[in-house]
């Protein structure tokens, strides 16, 4: 097919650029055109606005928002007619996780009077039974430290720390003391910690000092002496007040089992023999979730990759021409906890791994990178230079043919590939397939200062890039799945 003259495309200006491909890209041929055209910016926006919106609360593994996102993905898989590859005829390949938390049973003063636990929260998770005199430590100076003498004096005491507004070193210094508990005052109402893990971490007594937070107003309500001390002007030199007031706290670690799923579905190949061979397409559905009241939306990481997976599902559905090999679509749990979901799937594959031809991973495919890359001050990206770039990671390690195919189909998309991010090769789900010798390619946009921050939000996504990532992998997957011979491997392991 002839390449469209660039001048014609550019002549249409911004509207063409926004609605379809990067400038200069060719139109794909009829066999894949329907699927390619089914991937749209408006649809991707709808999907990502849900996955990285308030309802899914940052999709923390084991948190309710993750399950909402997983239900959404499963529904999309179903409406595309994918074959469920999870447990008991569902799309969910579940594993048990535990939601570990702490319940405050009683909080009383030395006379046995109940104190409000409404603005009282524990960060320690486990069994707590403590009683002690309260010592208040206050300072307005973020650099203030305590003398050895002062540290020794808090042994066996319950410390309430009224810290400076800025981050300070006093709290960590207090951890070196033998204080029984360290409760930090907050202006907002604190919430007790909940931790999701693969095992129960809530049983048994808390090791070391019990930590927590108390809202300033609630602490002032506990005793007259505490209130008086809190009302006084703060000084830069730390002031230690013996409040002559005691607290008695009983709390219990609790653990609830929650199933957490990989979502897995398959488009069966059209060839009776070749359909036993698999091309995997994956992204991780989880992000950092909600901590207290803060939501880590994870629009780029990896709402973008999950959205692109769903766009590719739609593309295959829209095209009546099915490729000869089968495609398995996967959205993983627990990537942010150490690639857990993909490790589970690679160790418990719904189709034996020796039948897998390739795994195509997308993790962060919607941003124009800028700033320092992966902590390396010699690699500083400029946003304006990265509108149409994307990093191709690991694509030459196991099968150079895979890399060549991606570059060939890219003529219909128009990405400028960068090959400068092999330092993140082990940092996403594809690695669990690569280390077992399956050829992989990892699409990754690079870093911005929003990486792993609550500010990784939908409004910052370049949807042209996101949808083009989906188009690129749609075309790649179709090509690998439909060609006569499976792609060749140059090495046996990508470790
Ligand atoms: Zn991440």
PDB file of C-alpha atoms in Angstrom, residues 211-426:
ATOM      1  CA  UNK A 211       1.241   4.004  66.559  1.00  0.00           C
ATOM      2  CA  UNK A 212      -1.824   6.033  65.757  1.00  0.00           C
ATOM      3  CA  UNK A 213      -3.323   9.461  65.204  1.00  0.00           C
ATOM      4  CA  UNK A 214      -5.740  11.602  67.161  1.00  0.00           C
ATOM      5  CA  UNK A 215      -7.542  14.651  65.896  1.00  0.00           C
ATOM      6  CA  UNK A 216      -6.495  17.708  67.861  1.00  0.00           C
ATOM      7  CA  UNK A 217     -10.059  18.530  68.933  1.00  0.00           C
ATOM      8  CA  UNK A 218     -10.713  15.010  70.220  1.00  0.00           C
ATOM      9  CA  UNK A 219      -7.425  14.908  72.146  1.00  0.00           C
ATOM     10  CA  UNK A 220      -8.354  18.202  73.831  1.00  0.00           C
ATOM     11  CA  UNK A 221     -11.611  16.626  74.986  1.00  0.00           C
ATOM     12  CA  UNK A 222      -9.771  13.802  76.812  1.00  0.00           C
ATOM     13  CA  UNK A 223      -8.562  15.754  79.819  1.00  0.00           C
ATOM     14  CA  UNK A 224      -8.346  19.253  81.214  1.00  0.00           C
ATOM     15  CA  UNK A 225      -4.576  19.086  81.614  1.00  0.00           C
ATOM     16  CA  UNK A 226      -4.155  17.969  77.996  1.00  0.00           C
ATOM     17  CA  UNK A 227      -6.405  20.789  76.774  1.00  0.00           C
ATOM     18  CA  UNK A 228      -4.543  23.413  78.778  1.00  0.00           C
ATOM     19  CA  UNK A 229      -1.219  22.210  77.410  1.00  0.00           C
ATOM     20  CA  UNK A 230      -2.584  22.172  73.841  1.00  0.00           C
ATOM     21  CA  UNK A 231      -3.993  25.684  74.137  1.00  0.00           C
ATOM     22  CA  UNK A 232      -0.604  27.155  74.995  1.00  0.00           C
ATOM     23  CA  UNK A 233       1.512  28.864  72.308  1.00  0.00           C
ATOM     24  CA  UNK A 234       3.847  26.425  70.520  1.00  0.00           C
ATOM     25  CA  UNK A 235       7.565  27.059  70.727  1.00  0.00           C
ATOM     26  CA  UNK A 236      10.390  25.921  68.474  1.00  0.00           C
ATOM     27  CA  UNK A 237      12.165  24.165  71.346  1.00  0.00           C
ATOM     28  CA  UNK A 238      10.298  20.912  72.041  1.00  0.00           C
ATOM     29  CA  UNK A 239       8.216  21.213  75.207  1.00  0.00           C
ATOM     30  CA  UNK A 240       7.494  18.018  77.100  1.00  0.00           C
ATOM     31  CA  UNK A 241       4.486  18.092  79.406  1.00  0.00           C
ATOM     32  CA  UNK A 242       3.624  15.353  81.895  1.00  0.00           C
ATOM     33  CA  UNK A 243      -0.170  15.511  81.717  1.00  0.00           C
ATOM     34  CA  UNK A 244      -0.915  13.440  84.866  1.00  0.00           C
ATOM     35  CA  UNK A 245      -3.483  11.725  82.723  1.00  0.00           C
ATOM     36  CA  UNK A 246      -3.560   8.039  81.790  1.00  0.00           C
ATOM     37  CA  UNK A 247      -5.014   6.171  78.842  1.00  0.00           C
ATOM     38  CA  UNK A 248      -6.160   2.593  78.687  1.00  0.00           C
ATOM     39  CA  UNK A 249      -6.534   1.177  75.198  1.00  0.00           C
ATOM     40  CA  UNK A 250      -7.737  -2.245  74.072  1.00  0.00           C
ATOM     41  CA  UNK A 251      -7.871  -3.104  70.385  1.00  0.00           C
ATOM     42  CA  UNK A 252      -8.030  -6.293  68.382  1.00  0.00           C
ATOM     43  CA  UNK A 253      -6.513  -7.218  65.043  1.00  0.00           C
ATOM     44  CA  UNK A 254      -9.136  -8.543  62.641  1.00  0.00           C
ATOM     45  CA  UNK A 255      -8.781 -10.295  59.329  1.00  0.00           C
ATOM     46  CA  UNK A 256     -11.276 -10.842  56.556  1.00  0.00           C
ATOM     47  CA  UNK A 257     -10.655 -13.075  53.577  1.00  0.00           C
ATOM     48  CA  UNK A 258     -11.312 -11.402  50.231  1.00  0.00           C
ATOM     49  CA  UNK A 259     -10.992 -13.114  46.864  1.00  0.00           C
ATOM     50  CA  UNK A 260      -9.005 -11.092  44.332  1.00  0.00           C
ATOM     51  CA  UNK A 261      -9.213 -11.915  40.625  1.00  0.00           C
ATOM     52  CA  UNK A 262      -7.199 -11.788  37.461  1.00  0.00           C
ATOM     53  CA  UNK A 263      -9.781 -11.232  34.731  1.00  0.00           C
ATOM     54  CA  UNK A 264      -9.164 -13.632  31.840  1.00  0.00           C
ATOM     55  CA  UNK A 265     -11.018 -14.247  28.582  1.00  0.00           C
ATOM     56  CA  UNK A 266     -10.185 -15.793  25.229  1.00  0.00           C
ATOM     57  CA  UNK A 267     -11.016 -15.147  21.618  1.00  0.00           C
ATOM     58  CA  UNK A 268     -10.808 -18.556  19.992  1.00  0.00           C
ATOM     59  CA  UNK A 269      -8.774 -18.771  16.799  1.00  0.00           C
ATOM     60  CA  UNK A 270     -10.475 -19.651  13.517  1.00  0.00           C
ATOM     61  CA  UNK A 271      -8.062 -22.431  12.541  1.00  0.00           C
ATOM     62  CA  UNK A 272      -8.903 -25.842  14.072  1.00  0.00           C
ATOM     63  CA  UNK A 273      -5.221 -26.599  14.693  1.00  0.00           C
ATOM     64  CA  UNK A 274      -3.560 -23.220  15.159  1.00  0.00           C
ATOM     65  CA  UNK A 275      -6.194 -22.126  17.659  1.00  0.00           C
ATOM     66  CA  UNK A 276      -4.244 -24.089  20.281  1.00  0.00           C
ATOM     67  CA  UNK A 277      -1.525 -21.458  20.024  1.00  0.00           C
ATOM     68  CA  UNK A 278      -1.947 -18.375  22.164  1.00  0.00           C
ATOM     69  CA  UNK A 279      -1.119 -14.697  21.972  1.00  0.00           C
ATOM     70  CA  UNK A 280      -1.558 -12.969  25.339  1.00  0.00           C
ATOM     71  CA  UNK A 281      -2.499  -9.315  25.725  1.00  0.00           C
ATOM     72  CA  UNK A 282      -2.265  -7.861  29.214  1.00  0.00           C
ATOM     73  CA  UNK A 283      -2.347  -4.833  31.437  1.00  0.00           C
ATOM     74  CA  UNK A 284      -2.610  -4.491  35.201  1.00  0.00           C
ATOM     75  CA  UNK A 285      -5.968  -3.463  36.548  1.00  0.00           C
ATOM     76  CA  UNK A 286      -4.776  -2.648  40.044  1.00  0.00           C
ATOM     77  CA  UNK A 287      -3.187   0.523  41.306  1.00  0.00           C
ATOM     78  CA  UNK A 288      -2.439   1.886  44.771  1.00  0.00           C
ATOM     79  CA  UNK A 289      -6.078   2.289  45.810  1.00  0.00           C
ATOM     80  CA  UNK A 290      -7.293   4.424  48.642  1.00  0.00           C
ATOM     81  CA  UNK A 291      -5.250   5.280  51.726  1.00  0.00           C
ATOM     82  CA  UNK A 292      -7.274   7.100  54.345  1.00  0.00           C
ATOM     83  CA  UNK A 293      -9.170   9.674  52.302  1.00  0.00           C
ATOM     84  CA  UNK A 294      -6.578   9.901  49.548  1.00  0.00           C
ATOM     85  CA  UNK A 295      -7.316   8.155  46.245  1.00  0.00           C
ATOM     86  CA  UNK A 296      -4.474   7.153  43.948  1.00  0.00           C
ATOM     87  CA  UNK A 297      -6.458   7.158  40.708  1.00  0.00           C
ATOM     88  CA  UNK A 298      -3.813   5.497  38.540  1.00  0.00           C
ATOM     89  CA  UNK A 299      -5.209   6.828  35.272  1.00  0.00           C
ATOM     90  CA  UNK A 300      -1.977   6.189  33.407  1.00  0.00           C
ATOM     91  CA  UNK A 301      -0.712   3.446  35.765  1.00  0.00           C
ATOM     92  CA  UNK A 302      -2.327   1.285  34.597  1.00  0.00           C
ATOM     93  CA  UNK A 303      -5.847   2.458  33.852  1.00  0.00           C
ATOM     94  CA  UNK A 304      -4.491   3.332  30.422  1.00  0.00           C
ATOM     95  CA  UNK A 305      -3.207  -0.187  29.695  1.00  0.00           C
ATOM     96  CA  UNK A 306      -6.401  -1.800  31.000  1.00  0.00           C
ATOM     97  CA  UNK A 307      -8.467   0.538  28.825  1.00  0.00           C
ATOM     98  CA  UNK A 308      -6.310  -0.323  25.827  1.00  0.00           C
ATOM     99  CA  UNK A 309      -6.840  -4.056  26.503  1.00  0.00           C
ATOM    100  CA  UNK A 310     -10.611  -3.456  26.416  1.00  0.00           C
ATOM    101  CA  UNK A 311     -10.296  -1.419  23.224  1.00  0.00           C
ATOM    102  CA  UNK A 312      -8.439  -4.301  21.578  1.00  0.00           C
ATOM    103  CA  UNK A 313     -11.184  -6.703  22.722  1.00  0.00           C
ATOM    104  CA  UNK A 314     -13.701  -4.426  21.000  1.00  0.00           C
ATOM    105  CA  UNK A 315     -11.589  -4.272  17.875  1.00  0.00           C
ATOM    106  CA  UNK A 316     -11.491  -8.061  17.550  1.00  0.00           C
ATOM    107  CA  UNK A 317     -15.215  -8.185  18.193  1.00  0.00           C
ATOM    108  CA  UNK A 318     -15.950  -5.565  15.513  1.00  0.00           C
ATOM    109  CA  UNK A 319     -13.960  -7.417  12.861  1.00  0.00           C
ATOM    110  CA  UNK A 320     -15.744 -10.456  11.457  1.00  0.00           C
ATOM    111  CA  UNK A 321     -12.438 -11.808  10.179  1.00  0.00           C
ATOM    112  CA  UNK A 322     -10.961 -13.789  13.065  1.00  0.00           C
ATOM    113  CA  UNK A 323      -7.252 -14.643  13.177  1.00  0.00           C
ATOM    114  CA  UNK A 324      -6.188 -18.271  13.122  1.00  0.00           C
ATOM    115  CA  UNK A 325      -4.533 -18.441  16.542  1.00  0.00           C
ATOM    116  CA  UNK A 326      -6.307 -17.659  19.821  1.00  0.00           C
ATOM    117  CA  UNK A 327      -5.910 -14.474  21.842  1.00  0.00           C
ATOM    118  CA  UNK A 328      -6.061 -14.427  25.642  1.00  0.00           C
ATOM    119  CA  UNK A 329      -6.914 -11.084  27.221  1.00  0.00           C
ATOM    120  CA  UNK A 330      -5.796 -10.502  30.796  1.00  0.00           C
ATOM    121  CA  UNK A 331      -6.070  -7.773  33.370  1.00  0.00           C
ATOM    122  CA  UNK A 332      -3.998  -8.544  36.436  1.00  0.00           C
ATOM    123  CA  UNK A 333      -4.305  -7.904  40.166  1.00  0.00           C
ATOM    124  CA  UNK A 334      -1.419  -7.062  42.458  1.00  0.00           C
ATOM    125  CA  UNK A 335       1.068  -5.695  39.931  1.00  0.00           C
ATOM    126  CA  UNK A 336       1.878  -2.845  42.286  1.00  0.00           C
ATOM    127  CA  UNK A 337       2.481  -5.389  45.074  1.00  0.00           C
ATOM    128  CA  UNK A 338       5.171  -7.165  43.084  1.00  0.00           C
ATOM    129  CA  UNK A 339       3.661  -8.532  39.837  1.00  0.00           C
ATOM    130  CA  UNK A 340       1.573 -10.980  41.884  1.00  0.00           C
ATOM    131  CA  UNK A 341      -1.386 -11.514  39.535  1.00  0.00           C
ATOM    132  CA  UNK A 342       0.684 -12.223  36.456  1.00  0.00           C
ATOM    133  CA  UNK A 343       2.961 -14.526  38.470  1.00  0.00           C
ATOM    134  CA  UNK A 344      -0.111 -16.452  39.564  1.00  0.00           C
ATOM    135  CA  UNK A 345      -1.413 -16.658  36.020  1.00  0.00           C
ATOM    136  CA  UNK A 346       1.951 -17.678  34.559  1.00  0.00           C
ATOM    137  CA  UNK A 347       2.202 -20.407  37.221  1.00  0.00           C
ATOM    138  CA  UNK A 348      -1.419 -21.499  36.745  1.00  0.00           C
ATOM    139  CA  UNK A 349      -2.016 -20.789  33.061  1.00  0.00           C
ATOM    140  CA  UNK A 350      -5.479 -21.539  31.634  1.00  0.00           C
ATOM    141  CA  UNK A 351      -3.660 -22.881  28.561  1.00  0.00           C
ATOM    142  CA  UNK A 352      -0.197 -24.493  29.002  1.00  0.00           C
ATOM    143  CA  UNK A 353       2.570 -21.944  28.509  1.00  0.00           C
ATOM    144  CA  UNK A 354       4.365 -24.003  25.860  1.00  0.00           C
ATOM    145  CA  UNK A 355       1.450 -23.116  23.574  1.00  0.00           C
ATOM    146  CA  UNK A 356       1.985 -19.371  24.045  1.00  0.00           C
ATOM    147  CA  UNK A 357       3.545 -17.550  21.113  1.00  0.00           C
ATOM    148  CA  UNK A 358       3.904 -14.098  22.690  1.00  0.00           C
ATOM    149  CA  UNK A 359       2.665 -11.816  25.446  1.00  0.00           C
ATOM    150  CA  UNK A 360       2.016  -8.159  24.659  1.00  0.00           C
ATOM    151  CA  UNK A 361       1.974  -5.936  27.728  1.00  0.00           C
ATOM    152  CA  UNK A 362       0.803  -2.360  28.160  1.00  0.00           C
ATOM    153  CA  UNK A 363       1.634  -0.592  31.388  1.00  0.00           C
ATOM    154  CA  UNK A 364       1.321   3.205  31.204  1.00  0.00           C
ATOM    155  CA  UNK A 365       0.442   4.113  27.632  1.00  0.00           C
ATOM    156  CA  UNK A 366      -1.361   7.440  27.994  1.00  0.00           C
ATOM    157  CA  UNK A 367       1.077  10.158  29.004  1.00  0.00           C
ATOM    158  CA  UNK A 368       3.681  12.360  27.330  1.00  0.00           C
ATOM    159  CA  UNK A 369       6.647  11.804  29.609  1.00  0.00           C
ATOM    160  CA  UNK A 370       8.594  14.653  31.114  1.00  0.00           C
ATOM    161  CA  UNK A 371      11.170  15.189  33.803  1.00  0.00           C
ATOM    162  CA  UNK A 372      13.801  12.825  35.155  1.00  0.00           C
ATOM    163  CA  UNK A 373      13.375   9.261  33.898  1.00  0.00           C
ATOM    164  CA  UNK A 374      13.601   6.515  36.500  1.00  0.00           C
ATOM    165  CA  UNK A 375      15.821   8.593  38.780  1.00  0.00           C
ATOM    166  CA  UNK A 376      18.512   9.021  36.124  1.00  0.00           C
ATOM    167  CA  UNK A 377      19.495  12.714  35.946  1.00  0.00           C
ATOM    168  CA  UNK A 378      21.107  12.137  32.565  1.00  0.00           C
ATOM    169  CA  UNK A 379      17.713  11.257  31.098  1.00  0.00           C
ATOM    170  CA  UNK A 380      15.359  14.191  31.340  1.00  0.00           C
ATOM    171  CA  UNK A 381      12.328  14.126  29.032  1.00  0.00           C
ATOM    172  CA  UNK A 382      10.585  17.159  27.541  1.00  0.00           C
ATOM    173  CA  UNK A 383       6.803  16.825  27.264  1.00  0.00           C
ATOM    174  CA  UNK A 384       6.473  18.580  23.898  1.00  0.00           C
ATOM    175  CA  UNK A 385       8.908  16.093  22.351  1.00  0.00           C
ATOM    176  CA  UNK A 386       6.874  13.086  23.496  1.00  0.00           C
ATOM    177  CA  UNK A 387       3.418  13.604  21.997  1.00  0.00           C
ATOM    178  CA  UNK A 388       3.885  10.709  19.584  1.00  0.00           C
ATOM    179  CA  UNK A 389       6.611   8.670  21.260  1.00  0.00           C
ATOM    180  CA  UNK A 390       6.322   5.471  23.231  1.00  0.00           C
ATOM    181  CA  UNK A 391       8.880   3.150  24.729  1.00  0.00           C
ATOM    182  CA  UNK A 392       9.198  -0.338  23.394  1.00  0.00           C
ATOM    183  CA  UNK A 393      10.802  -2.433  26.117  1.00  0.00           C
ATOM    184  CA  UNK A 394      12.124  -6.002  25.913  1.00  0.00           C
ATOM    185  CA  UNK A 395      10.809  -6.537  22.403  1.00  0.00           C
ATOM    186  CA  UNK A 396      14.155  -7.743  21.009  1.00  0.00           C
ATOM    187  CA  UNK A 397      15.202  -9.920  23.920  1.00  0.00           C
ATOM    188  CA  UNK A 398      13.575 -13.215  23.031  1.00  0.00           C
ATOM    189  CA  UNK A 399      12.300 -12.763  19.494  1.00  0.00           C
ATOM    190  CA  UNK A 400      13.751 -10.068  17.254  1.00  0.00           C
ATOM    191  CA  UNK A 401      11.041 -11.065  14.795  1.00  0.00           C
ATOM    192  CA  UNK A 402       8.422  -9.770  17.240  1.00  0.00           C
ATOM    193  CA  UNK A 403      10.163  -6.410  17.336  1.00  0.00           C
ATOM    194  CA  UNK A 404      10.285  -6.341  13.530  1.00  0.00           C
ATOM    195  CA  UNK A 405       6.565  -7.072  13.237  1.00  0.00           C
ATOM    196  CA  UNK A 406       5.694  -4.296  15.684  1.00  0.00           C
ATOM    197  CA  UNK A 407       7.799  -1.902  13.631  1.00  0.00           C
ATOM    198  CA  UNK A 408       6.121  -3.050  10.411  1.00  0.00           C
ATOM    199  CA  UNK A 409       2.549  -2.583  11.644  1.00  0.00           C
ATOM    200  CA  UNK A 410       3.527   0.750  13.161  1.00  0.00           C
ATOM    201  CA  UNK A 411       3.326   2.271   9.660  1.00  0.00           C
ATOM    202  CA  UNK A 412      -0.450   2.277  10.256  1.00  0.00           C
ATOM    203  CA  UNK A 413      -0.096   4.042  13.585  1.00  0.00           C
ATOM    204  CA  UNK A 414       2.930   6.313  13.375  1.00  0.00           C
ATOM    205  CA  UNK A 415       4.578   6.029  16.796  1.00  0.00           C
ATOM    206  CA  UNK A 416       8.157   7.145  17.222  1.00  0.00           C
ATOM    207  CA  UNK A 417       9.581   4.282  19.273  1.00  0.00           C
ATOM    208  CA  UNK A 418      12.176   4.821  21.954  1.00  0.00           C
ATOM    209  CA  UNK A 419      14.381   1.954  23.062  1.00  0.00           C
ATOM    210  CA  UNK A 420      15.872   3.691  26.094  1.00  0.00           C
ATOM    211  CA  UNK A 421      13.939   2.104  28.964  1.00  0.00           C
ATOM    212  CA  UNK A 422      15.341  -1.409  29.343  1.00  0.00           C
ATOM    213  CA  UNK A 423      15.951  -0.476  32.976  1.00  0.00           C
ATOM    214  CA  UNK A 424      12.230  -1.099  33.614  1.00  0.00           C
ATOM    215  CA  UNK A 425      12.251  -4.468  31.819  1.00  0.00           C
ATOM    216  CA  UNK A 426      11.641  -6.465  34.998  1.00  0.00           C
TER     217      UNK A 426
END
